[in-house]
mmCIF file of C-alpha atoms and ligand atoms in Angstrom:
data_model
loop_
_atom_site.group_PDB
_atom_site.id
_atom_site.type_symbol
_atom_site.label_atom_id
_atom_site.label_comp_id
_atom_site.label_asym_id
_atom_site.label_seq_id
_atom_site.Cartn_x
_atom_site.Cartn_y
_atom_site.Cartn_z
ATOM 1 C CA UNK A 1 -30.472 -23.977 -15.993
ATOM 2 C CA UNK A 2 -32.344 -21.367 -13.697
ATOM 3 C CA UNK A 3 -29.798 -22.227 -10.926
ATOM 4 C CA UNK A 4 -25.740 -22.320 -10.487
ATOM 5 C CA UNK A 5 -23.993 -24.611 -7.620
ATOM 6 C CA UNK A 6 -22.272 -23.089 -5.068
ATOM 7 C CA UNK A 7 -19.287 -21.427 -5.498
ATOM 8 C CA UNK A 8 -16.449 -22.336 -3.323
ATOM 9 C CA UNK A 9 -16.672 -22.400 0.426
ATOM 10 C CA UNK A 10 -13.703 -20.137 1.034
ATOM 11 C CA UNK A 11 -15.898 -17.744 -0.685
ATOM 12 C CA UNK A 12 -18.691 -17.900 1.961
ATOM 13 C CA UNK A 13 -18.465 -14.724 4.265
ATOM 14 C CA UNK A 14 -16.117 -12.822 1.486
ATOM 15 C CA UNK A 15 -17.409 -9.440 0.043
ATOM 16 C CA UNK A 16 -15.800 -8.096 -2.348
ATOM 17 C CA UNK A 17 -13.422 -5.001 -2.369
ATOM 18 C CA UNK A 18 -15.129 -1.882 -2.186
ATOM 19 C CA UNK A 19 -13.042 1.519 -2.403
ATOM 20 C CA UNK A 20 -16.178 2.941 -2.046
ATOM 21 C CA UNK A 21 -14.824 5.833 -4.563
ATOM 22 C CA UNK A 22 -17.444 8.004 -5.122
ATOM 23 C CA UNK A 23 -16.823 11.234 -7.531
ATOM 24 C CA UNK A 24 -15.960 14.361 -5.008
ATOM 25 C CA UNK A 25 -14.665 17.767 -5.824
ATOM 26 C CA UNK A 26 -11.514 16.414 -3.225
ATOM 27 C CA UNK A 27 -10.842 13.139 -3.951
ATOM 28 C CA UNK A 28 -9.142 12.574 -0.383
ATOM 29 C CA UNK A 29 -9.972 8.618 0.133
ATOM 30 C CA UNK A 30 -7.632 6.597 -1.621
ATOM 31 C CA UNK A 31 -3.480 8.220 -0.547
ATOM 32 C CA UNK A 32 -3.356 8.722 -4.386
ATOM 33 C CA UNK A 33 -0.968 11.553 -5.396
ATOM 34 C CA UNK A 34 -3.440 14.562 -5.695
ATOM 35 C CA UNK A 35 -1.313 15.673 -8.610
ATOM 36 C CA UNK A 36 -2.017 14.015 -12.188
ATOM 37 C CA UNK A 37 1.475 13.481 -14.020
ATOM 38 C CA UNK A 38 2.740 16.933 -15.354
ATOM 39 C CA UNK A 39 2.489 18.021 -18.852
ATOM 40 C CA UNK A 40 6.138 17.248 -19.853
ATOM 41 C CA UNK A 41 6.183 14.268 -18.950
ATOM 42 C CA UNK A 42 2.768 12.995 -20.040
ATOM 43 C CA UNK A 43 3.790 14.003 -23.550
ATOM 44 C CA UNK A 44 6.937 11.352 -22.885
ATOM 45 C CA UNK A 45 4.509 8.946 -21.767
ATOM 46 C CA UNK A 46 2.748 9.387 -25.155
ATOM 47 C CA UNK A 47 4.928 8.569 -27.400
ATOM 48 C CA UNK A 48 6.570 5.694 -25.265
ATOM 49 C CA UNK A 49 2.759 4.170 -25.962
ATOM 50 C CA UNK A 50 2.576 5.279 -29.347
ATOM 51 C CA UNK A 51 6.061 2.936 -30.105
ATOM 52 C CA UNK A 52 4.059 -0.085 -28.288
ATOM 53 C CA UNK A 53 3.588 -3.159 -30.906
ATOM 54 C CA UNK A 54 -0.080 -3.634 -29.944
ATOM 55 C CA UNK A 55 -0.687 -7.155 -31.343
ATOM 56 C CA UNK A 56 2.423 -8.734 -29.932
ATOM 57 C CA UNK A 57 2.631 -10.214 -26.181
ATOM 58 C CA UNK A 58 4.679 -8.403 -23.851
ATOM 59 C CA UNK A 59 7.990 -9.095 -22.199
ATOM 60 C CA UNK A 60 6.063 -11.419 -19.557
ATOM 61 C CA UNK A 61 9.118 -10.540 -17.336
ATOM 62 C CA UNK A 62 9.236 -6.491 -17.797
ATOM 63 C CA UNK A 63 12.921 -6.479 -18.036
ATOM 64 C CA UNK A 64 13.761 -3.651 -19.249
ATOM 65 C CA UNK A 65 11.780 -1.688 -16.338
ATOM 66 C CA UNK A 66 13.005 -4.805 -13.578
ATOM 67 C CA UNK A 67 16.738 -3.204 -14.904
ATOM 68 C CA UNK A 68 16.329 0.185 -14.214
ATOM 69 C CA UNK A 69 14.812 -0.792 -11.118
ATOM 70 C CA UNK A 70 17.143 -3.224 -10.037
ATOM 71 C CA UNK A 71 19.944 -0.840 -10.617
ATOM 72 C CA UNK A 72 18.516 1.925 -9.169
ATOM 73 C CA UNK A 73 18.226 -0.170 -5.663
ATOM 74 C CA UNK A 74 21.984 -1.952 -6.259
ATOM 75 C CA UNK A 75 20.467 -4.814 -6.916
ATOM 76 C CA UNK A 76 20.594 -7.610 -10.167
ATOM 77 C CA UNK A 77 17.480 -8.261 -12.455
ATOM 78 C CA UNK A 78 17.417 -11.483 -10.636
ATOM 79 C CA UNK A 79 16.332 -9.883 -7.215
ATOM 80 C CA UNK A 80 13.141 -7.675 -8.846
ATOM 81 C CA UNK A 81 9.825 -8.475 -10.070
ATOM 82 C CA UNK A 82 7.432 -6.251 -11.546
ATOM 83 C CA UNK A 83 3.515 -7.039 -11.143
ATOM 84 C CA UNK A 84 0.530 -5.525 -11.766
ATOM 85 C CA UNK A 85 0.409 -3.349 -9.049
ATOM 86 C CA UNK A 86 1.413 -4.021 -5.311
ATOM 87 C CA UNK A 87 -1.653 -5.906 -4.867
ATOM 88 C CA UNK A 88 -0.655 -8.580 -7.300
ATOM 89 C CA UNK A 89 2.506 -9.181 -5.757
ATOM 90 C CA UNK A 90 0.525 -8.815 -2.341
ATOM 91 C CA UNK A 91 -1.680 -11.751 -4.216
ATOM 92 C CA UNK A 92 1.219 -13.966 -5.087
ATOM 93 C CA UNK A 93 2.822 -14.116 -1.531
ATOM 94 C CA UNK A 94 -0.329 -15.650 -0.267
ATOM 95 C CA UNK A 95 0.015 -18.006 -3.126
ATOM 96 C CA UNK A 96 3.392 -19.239 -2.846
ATOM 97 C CA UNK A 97 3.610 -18.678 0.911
ATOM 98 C CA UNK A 98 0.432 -19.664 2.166
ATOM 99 C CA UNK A 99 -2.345 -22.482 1.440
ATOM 100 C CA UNK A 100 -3.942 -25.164 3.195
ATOM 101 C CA UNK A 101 -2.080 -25.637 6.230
ATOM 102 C CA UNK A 102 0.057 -22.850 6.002
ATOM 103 C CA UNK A 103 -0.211 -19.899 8.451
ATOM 104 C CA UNK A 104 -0.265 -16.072 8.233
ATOM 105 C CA UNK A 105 0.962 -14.089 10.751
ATOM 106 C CA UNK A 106 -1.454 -10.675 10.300
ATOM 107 C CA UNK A 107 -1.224 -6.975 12.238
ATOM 108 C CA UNK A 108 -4.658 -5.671 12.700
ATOM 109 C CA UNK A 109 -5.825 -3.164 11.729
ATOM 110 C CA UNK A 110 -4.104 -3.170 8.593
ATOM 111 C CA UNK A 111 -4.311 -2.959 4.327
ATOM 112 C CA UNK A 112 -7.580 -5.893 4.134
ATOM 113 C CA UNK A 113 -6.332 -7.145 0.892
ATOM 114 C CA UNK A 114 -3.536 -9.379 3.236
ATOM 115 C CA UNK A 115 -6.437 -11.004 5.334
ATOM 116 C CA UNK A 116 -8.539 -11.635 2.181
ATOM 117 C CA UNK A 117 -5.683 -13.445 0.098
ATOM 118 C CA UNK A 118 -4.768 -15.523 3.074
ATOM 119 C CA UNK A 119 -8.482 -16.441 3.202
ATOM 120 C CA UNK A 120 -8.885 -16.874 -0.603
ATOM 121 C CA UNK A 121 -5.795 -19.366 -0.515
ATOM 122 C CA UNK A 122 -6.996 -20.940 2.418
ATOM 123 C CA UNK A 123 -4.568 -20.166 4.673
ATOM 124 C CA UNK A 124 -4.612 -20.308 8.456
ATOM 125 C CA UNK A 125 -4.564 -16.129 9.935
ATOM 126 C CA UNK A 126 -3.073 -15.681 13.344
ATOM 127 C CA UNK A 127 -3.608 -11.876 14.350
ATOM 128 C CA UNK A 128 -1.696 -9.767 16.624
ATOM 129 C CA UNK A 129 -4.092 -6.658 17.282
ATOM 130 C CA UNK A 130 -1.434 -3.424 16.760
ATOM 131 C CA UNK A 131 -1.911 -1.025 20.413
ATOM 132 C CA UNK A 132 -4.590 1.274 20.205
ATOM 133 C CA UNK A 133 -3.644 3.477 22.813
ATOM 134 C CA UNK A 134 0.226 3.516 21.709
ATOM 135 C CA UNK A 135 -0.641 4.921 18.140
ATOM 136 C CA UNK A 136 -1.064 1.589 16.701
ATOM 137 C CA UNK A 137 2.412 0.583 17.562
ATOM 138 C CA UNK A 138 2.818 -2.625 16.672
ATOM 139 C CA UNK A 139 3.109 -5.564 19.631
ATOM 140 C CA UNK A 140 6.594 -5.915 18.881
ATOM 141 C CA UNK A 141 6.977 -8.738 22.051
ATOM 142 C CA UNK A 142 3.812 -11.051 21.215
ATOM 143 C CA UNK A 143 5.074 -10.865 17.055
ATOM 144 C CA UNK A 144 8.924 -11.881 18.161
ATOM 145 C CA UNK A 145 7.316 -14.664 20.447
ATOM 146 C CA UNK A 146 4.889 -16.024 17.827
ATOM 147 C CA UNK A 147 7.753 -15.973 15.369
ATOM 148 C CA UNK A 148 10.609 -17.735 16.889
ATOM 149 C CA UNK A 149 10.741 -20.941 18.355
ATOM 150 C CA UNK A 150 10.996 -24.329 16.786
ATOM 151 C CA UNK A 151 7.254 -24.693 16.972
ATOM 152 C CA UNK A 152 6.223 -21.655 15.736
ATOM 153 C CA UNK A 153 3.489 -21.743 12.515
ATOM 154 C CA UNK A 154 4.022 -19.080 11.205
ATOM 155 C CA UNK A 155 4.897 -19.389 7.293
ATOM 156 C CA UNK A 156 4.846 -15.763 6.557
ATOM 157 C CA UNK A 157 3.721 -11.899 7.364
ATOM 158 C CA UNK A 158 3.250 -9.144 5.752
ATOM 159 C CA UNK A 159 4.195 -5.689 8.005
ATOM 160 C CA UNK A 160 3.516 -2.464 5.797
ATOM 161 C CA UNK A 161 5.403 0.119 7.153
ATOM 162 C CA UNK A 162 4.489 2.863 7.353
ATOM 163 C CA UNK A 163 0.925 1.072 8.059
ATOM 164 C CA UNK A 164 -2.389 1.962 5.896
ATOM 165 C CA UNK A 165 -4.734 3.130 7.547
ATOM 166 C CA UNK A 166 -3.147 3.753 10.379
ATOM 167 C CA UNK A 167 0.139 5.787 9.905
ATOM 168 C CA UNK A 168 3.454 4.862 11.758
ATOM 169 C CA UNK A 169 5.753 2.874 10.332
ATOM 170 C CA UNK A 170 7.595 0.262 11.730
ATOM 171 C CA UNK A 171 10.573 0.551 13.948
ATOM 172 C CA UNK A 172 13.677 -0.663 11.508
ATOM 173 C CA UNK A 173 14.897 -2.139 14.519
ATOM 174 C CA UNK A 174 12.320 -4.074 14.952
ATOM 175 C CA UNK A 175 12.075 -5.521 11.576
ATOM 176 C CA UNK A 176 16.180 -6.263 11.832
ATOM 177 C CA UNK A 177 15.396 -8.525 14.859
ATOM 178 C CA UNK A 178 11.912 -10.190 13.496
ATOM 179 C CA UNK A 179 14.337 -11.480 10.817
ATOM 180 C CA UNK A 180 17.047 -12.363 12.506
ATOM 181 C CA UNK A 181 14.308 -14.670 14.867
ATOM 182 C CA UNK A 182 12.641 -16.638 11.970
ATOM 183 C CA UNK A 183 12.683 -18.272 8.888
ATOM 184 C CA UNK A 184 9.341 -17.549 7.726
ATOM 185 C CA UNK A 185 8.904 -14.727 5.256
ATOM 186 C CA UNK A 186 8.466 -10.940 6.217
ATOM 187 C CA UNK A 187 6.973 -8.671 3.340
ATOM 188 C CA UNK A 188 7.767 -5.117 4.063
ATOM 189 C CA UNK A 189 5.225 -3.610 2.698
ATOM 190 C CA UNK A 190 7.144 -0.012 1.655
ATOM 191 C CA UNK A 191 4.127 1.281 -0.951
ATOM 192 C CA UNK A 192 4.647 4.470 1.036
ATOM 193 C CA UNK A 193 8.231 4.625 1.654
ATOM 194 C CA UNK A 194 8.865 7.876 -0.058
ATOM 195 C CA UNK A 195 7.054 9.814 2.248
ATOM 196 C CA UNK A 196 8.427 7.916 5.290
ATOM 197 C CA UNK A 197 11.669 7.836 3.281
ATOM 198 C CA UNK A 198 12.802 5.018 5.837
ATOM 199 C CA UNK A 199 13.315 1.298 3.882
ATOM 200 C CA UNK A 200 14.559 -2.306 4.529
ATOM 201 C CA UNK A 201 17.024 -2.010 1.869
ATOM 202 C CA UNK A 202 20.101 -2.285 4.073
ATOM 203 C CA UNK A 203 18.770 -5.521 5.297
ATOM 204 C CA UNK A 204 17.882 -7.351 2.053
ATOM 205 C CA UNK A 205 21.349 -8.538 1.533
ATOM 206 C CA UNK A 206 21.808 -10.351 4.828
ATOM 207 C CA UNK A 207 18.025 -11.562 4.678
ATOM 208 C CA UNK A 208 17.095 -14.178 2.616
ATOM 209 C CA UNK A 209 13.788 -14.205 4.227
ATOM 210 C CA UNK A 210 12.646 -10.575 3.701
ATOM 211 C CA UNK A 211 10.711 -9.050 0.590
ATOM 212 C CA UNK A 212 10.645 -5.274 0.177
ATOM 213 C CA UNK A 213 7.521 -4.470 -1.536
ATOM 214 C CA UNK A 214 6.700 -1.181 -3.326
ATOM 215 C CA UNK A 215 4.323 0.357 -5.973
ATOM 216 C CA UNK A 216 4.272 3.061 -8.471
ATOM 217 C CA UNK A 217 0.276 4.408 -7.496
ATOM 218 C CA UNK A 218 0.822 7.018 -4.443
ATOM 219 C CA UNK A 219 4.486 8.774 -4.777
ATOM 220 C CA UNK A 220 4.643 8.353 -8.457
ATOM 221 C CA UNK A 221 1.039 9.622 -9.823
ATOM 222 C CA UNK A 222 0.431 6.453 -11.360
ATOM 223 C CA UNK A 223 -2.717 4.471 -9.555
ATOM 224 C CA UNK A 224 -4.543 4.449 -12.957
ATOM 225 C CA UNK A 225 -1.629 2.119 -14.385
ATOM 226 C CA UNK A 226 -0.999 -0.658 -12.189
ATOM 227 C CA UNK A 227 2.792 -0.923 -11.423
ATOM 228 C CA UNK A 228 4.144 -2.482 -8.710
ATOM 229 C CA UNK A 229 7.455 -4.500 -7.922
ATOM 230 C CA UNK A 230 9.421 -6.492 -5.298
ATOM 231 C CA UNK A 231 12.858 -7.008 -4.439
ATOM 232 C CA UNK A 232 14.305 -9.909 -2.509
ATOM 233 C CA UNK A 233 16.903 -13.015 -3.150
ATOM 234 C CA UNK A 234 16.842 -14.859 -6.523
ATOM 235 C CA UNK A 235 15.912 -18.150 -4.810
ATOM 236 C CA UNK A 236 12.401 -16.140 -3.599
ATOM 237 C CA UNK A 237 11.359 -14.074 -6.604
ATOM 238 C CA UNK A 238 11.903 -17.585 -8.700
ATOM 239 C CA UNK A 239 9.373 -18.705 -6.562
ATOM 240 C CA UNK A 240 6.881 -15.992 -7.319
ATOM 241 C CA UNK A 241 7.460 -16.588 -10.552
ATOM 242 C CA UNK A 242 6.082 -19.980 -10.856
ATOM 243 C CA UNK A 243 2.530 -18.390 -8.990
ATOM 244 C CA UNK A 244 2.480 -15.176 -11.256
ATOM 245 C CA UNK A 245 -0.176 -14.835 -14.395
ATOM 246 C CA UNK A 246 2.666 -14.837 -17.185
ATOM 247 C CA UNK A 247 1.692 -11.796 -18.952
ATOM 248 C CA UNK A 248 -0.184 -9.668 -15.954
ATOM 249 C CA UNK A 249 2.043 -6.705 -16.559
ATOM 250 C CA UNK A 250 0.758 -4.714 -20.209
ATOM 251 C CA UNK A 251 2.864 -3.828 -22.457
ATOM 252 C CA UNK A 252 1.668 -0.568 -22.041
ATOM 253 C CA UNK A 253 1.993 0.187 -18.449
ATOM 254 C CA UNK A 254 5.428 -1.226 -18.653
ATOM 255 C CA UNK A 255 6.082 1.368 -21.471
ATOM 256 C CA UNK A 256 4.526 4.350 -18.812
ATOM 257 C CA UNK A 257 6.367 2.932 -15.975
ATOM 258 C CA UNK A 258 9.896 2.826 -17.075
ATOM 259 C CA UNK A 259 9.062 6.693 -18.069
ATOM 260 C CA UNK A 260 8.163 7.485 -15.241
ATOM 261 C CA UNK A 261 10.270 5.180 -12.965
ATOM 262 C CA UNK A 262 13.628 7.149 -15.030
ATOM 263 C CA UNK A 263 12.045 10.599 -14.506
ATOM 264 C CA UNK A 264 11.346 9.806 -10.560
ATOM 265 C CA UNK A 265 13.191 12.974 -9.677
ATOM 266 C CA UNK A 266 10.644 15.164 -10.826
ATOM 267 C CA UNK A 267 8.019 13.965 -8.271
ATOM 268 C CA UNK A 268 10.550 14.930 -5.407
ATOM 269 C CA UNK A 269 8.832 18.523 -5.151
ATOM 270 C CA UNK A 270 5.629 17.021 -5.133
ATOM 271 C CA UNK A 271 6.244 14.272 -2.277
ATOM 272 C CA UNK A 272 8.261 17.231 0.301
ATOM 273 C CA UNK A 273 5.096 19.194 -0.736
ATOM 274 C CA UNK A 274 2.851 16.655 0.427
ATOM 275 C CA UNK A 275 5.170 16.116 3.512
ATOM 276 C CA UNK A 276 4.319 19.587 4.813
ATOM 277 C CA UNK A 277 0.530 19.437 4.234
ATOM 278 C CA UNK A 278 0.552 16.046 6.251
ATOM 279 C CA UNK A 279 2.600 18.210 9.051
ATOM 280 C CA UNK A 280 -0.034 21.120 8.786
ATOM 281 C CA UNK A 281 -3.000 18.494 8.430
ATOM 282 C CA UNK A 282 -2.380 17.170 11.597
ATOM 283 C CA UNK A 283 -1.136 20.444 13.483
ATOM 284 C CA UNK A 284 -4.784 21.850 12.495
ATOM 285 C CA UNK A 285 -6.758 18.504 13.352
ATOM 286 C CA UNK A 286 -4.674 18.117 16.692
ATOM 287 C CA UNK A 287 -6.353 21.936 17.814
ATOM 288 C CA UNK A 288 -9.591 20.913 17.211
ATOM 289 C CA UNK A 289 -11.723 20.014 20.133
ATOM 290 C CA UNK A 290 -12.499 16.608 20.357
ATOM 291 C CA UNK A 291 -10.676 15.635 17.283
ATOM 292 C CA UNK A 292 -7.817 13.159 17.925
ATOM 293 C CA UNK A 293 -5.584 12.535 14.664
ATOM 294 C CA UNK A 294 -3.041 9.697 14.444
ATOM 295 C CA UNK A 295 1.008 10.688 13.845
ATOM 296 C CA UNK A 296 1.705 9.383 10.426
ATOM 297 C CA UNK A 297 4.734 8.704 8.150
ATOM 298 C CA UNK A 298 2.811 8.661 5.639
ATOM 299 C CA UNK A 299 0.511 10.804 2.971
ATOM 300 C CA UNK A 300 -2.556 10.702 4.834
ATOM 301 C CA UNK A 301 -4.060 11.442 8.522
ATOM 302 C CA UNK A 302 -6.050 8.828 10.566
ATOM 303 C CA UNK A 303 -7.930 10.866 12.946
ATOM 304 C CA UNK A 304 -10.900 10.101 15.758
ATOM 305 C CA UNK A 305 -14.110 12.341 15.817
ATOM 306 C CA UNK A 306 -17.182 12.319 17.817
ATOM 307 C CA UNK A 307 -20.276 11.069 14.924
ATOM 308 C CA UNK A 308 -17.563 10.223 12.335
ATOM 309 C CA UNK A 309 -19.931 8.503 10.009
ATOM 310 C CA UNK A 310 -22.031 11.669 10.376
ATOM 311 C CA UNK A 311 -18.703 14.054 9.660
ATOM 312 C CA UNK A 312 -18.178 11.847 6.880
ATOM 313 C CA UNK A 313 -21.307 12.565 5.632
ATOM 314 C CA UNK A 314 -21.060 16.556 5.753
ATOM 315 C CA UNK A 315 -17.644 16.504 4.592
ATOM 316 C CA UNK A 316 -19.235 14.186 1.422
ATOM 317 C CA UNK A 317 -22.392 16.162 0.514
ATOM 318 C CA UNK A 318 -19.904 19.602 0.624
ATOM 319 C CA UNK A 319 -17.501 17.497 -1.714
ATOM 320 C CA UNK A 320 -14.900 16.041 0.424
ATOM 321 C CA UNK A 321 -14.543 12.333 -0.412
ATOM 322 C CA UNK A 322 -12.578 10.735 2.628
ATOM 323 C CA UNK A 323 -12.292 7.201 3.906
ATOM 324 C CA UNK A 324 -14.746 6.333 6.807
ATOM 325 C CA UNK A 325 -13.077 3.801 9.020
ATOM 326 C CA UNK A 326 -15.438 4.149 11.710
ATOM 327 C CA UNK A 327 -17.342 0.321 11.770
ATOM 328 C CA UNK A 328 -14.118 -1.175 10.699
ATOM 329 C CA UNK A 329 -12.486 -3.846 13.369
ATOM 330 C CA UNK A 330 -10.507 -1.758 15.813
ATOM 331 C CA UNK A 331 -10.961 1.435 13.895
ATOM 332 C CA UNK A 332 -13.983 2.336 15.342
ATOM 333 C CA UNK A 333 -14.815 5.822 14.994
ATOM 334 C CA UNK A 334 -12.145 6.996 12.479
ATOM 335 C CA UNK A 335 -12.093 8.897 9.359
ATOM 336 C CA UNK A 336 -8.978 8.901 7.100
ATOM 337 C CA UNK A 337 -8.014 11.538 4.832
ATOM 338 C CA UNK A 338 -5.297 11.390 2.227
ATOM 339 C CA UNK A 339 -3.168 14.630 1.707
ATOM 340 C CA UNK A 340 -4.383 16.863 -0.708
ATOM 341 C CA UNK A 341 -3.028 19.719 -2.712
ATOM 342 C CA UNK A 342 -3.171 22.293 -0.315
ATOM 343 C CA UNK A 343 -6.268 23.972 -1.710
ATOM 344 C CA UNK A 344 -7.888 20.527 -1.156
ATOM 345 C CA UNK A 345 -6.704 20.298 2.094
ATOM 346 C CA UNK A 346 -8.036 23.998 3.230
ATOM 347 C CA UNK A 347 -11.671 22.826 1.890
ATOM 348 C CA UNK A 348 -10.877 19.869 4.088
ATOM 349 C CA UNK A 349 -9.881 21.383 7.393
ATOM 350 C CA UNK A 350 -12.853 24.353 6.852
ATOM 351 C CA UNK A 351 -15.528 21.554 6.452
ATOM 352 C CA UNK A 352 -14.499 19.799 9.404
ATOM 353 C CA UNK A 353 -14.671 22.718 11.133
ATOM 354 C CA UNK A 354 -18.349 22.943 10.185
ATOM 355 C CA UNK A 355 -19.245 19.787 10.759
ATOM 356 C CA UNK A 356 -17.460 19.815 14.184
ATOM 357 C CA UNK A 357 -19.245 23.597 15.132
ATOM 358 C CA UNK A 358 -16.015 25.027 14.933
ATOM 359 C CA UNK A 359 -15.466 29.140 13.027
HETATM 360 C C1 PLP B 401 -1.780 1.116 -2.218
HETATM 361 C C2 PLP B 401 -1.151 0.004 -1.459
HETATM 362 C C3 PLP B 401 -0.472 -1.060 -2.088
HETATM 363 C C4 PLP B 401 -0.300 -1.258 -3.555
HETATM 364 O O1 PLP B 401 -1.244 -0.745 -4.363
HETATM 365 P P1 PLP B 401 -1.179 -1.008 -5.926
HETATM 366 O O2 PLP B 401 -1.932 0.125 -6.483
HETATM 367 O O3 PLP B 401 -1.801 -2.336 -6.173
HETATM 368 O O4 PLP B 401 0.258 -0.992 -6.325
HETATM 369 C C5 PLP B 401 0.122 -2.019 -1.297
HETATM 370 N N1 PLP B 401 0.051 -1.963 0.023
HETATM 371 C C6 PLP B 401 -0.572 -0.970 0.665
HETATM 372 C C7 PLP B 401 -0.584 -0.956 2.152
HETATM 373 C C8 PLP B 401 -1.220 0.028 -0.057
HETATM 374 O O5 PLP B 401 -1.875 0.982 0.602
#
């Protein structure tokens, strides 16, 4: 046959994800940790996969990495799940949460994998636009209100905090009250909580509605391996179990994860290191005429510039590689760039320069 039906009608309108990672002396696009995994511990990580039975299914389950986990957070194997990166787990919510009929309560701007998984499952997306002119704050009033009530439709939301691309996180405060007002699920999305170093822990055991979701690709080096988990109350992680693909998680990144997830000190330095650049980052970009960065709890800088998809440009073709935000929905004219090591980051802040005029 010289033709193929239609595809589904969900899919209609859908393009699909683009990084748009292109090779760049800085790699300063994707809030990766600019530092590969150290010497020492690669070694580790190299004969944990060399002891990996290769022709035998994995523990669909990861248990042994869901224990060290789960005791590192206080919790029982019971309240953790391990997927194949965040964005699995991101994947599941929409399937066991949403669907025809079901709604999802969304914070523009925001990570676009949430909008796309409510849309691939079908689900209804209500939006509450985050304030511009208040840093992005989120609408804390309008997201109570559409939340609580008998009538209210909302099924779940997901709320990273800090939020990618934009850089706060949310107000703990906030969150505390959001699930004290409704019985639909909140994901706290905490994939950068080690450089906000603020989580929803505390609440998990009064909240049988929230999910505390977390990954192993920015803090802990390990984008390239796909590790992710969640933590939240039996009764909800046995329903992401039915939705999960049984054996998603490899026997080998389990292997690398629970190497590096018991060696997590080490990256300490690392994350206080990136901590400071972020501080210097946006010192530098805040004295730049007509540049207008973001605060951010996080390890990257959102910032406004006059021509950003020009900047982007210059800072590209002198090897820069950062994210270009500046056609996206309510991100017009922003560039984001993920902290660096701080050579990186000096190549960085002396292109912009350039571009912007500045010596
Ligand atoms: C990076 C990221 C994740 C998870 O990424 P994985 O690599 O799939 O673990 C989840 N949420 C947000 C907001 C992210 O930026």
């Amino acid at each position: 046959m010289d033709k193929v039906r239609e595809p589904a009608r969900k899919l209609a309108g859908l393009v699909p994800y683009d990084p748009k990672y292109l090779p760049a002396r800085a790699m300063m696009s994707a809030n990766e940790n600019p530092k590969d995994v150290d010497e020492d511990l690669r070694r580790q990580v190299e004969s944990a996969v060399r002891r990996v039975p290769l022709n035998r299914y994995p523990d669909p389950l990861a248990n042994e990495l869901r224990d060290l986990i789960a005791c590192a957070n206080g919790l029982d194997r019971e309240q953790v799940l391990v997927g194949n990166g965040g964005d699995e787990l991101l994947f599941n919510t929409a399937l066991a949460w949403g669907g025809p009929g079901r709604t999802f309560l969304n914070l523009p701007p925001t990570f676009s994998v949430y909008e796309a998984n409510a849309r691939l499952t079908n689900t209804d997306v209500l939006n509450i636009p985050r304030l511009r002119e208040q840093d992005f704050a989120i609408d804390e009033a309008a997201v109570l209100d559409a939340v609580s009530g008998p009538d209210s439709q909302v099924d779940f939301t997901i709320i990273a905090t800090p939020n990618n691309p934009t850089g706060l996180r949310a107000r703990t405060e906030f969150l505390g009250e959001l699930l004290a007002s409704t019985d639909a699920l909140v994901v706290a999305d905490e994939a950068y909580f080690e450089f906000s170093r603020q989580t929803m822990r505390p609440y998990l055991d009064a909240n049988k509605n929230l999910v505390i979701l977390r990954t192993f690709s920015k803090a802990f080096s390990l984008a390239g391996v796909r590790v992710g988990y969640i933590l939240g109350h039996p009764d909800v992680i046995r329903q992401y179990m039915k939705v999960r693909q049984p054996y998603s998680v490899d026997a080998v990144s389990q292997a690398i994860g629970r190497v590096i997830f018991q060696n997590r000190a080490a990256f300490e330095p690392g994350i206080e290191a990136i901590i400071e650049e972020r501080e210097r980052i946006l010192k530098e970009l805040s004295a730049m005429p007509g540049v207008h960065p973001y605060p951010s709890d996080a390890n990257w800088v959102l910032f406004e510039v006059p021509e950003a998809e020009q900047v982007w440009q210059r800072l590209f073709d002198a090897g820069v590689l950062v994210r270009d935000f500046s056609t996206a929905a309510g991100l017009e004219g922003t560039l984001r760039v993920s902290v660096g090591t701080k050579e990186q980051d000096d190549l960085f802040l002396d292109e912009l320069k350039k571009a912007r005029g500045i010596s």
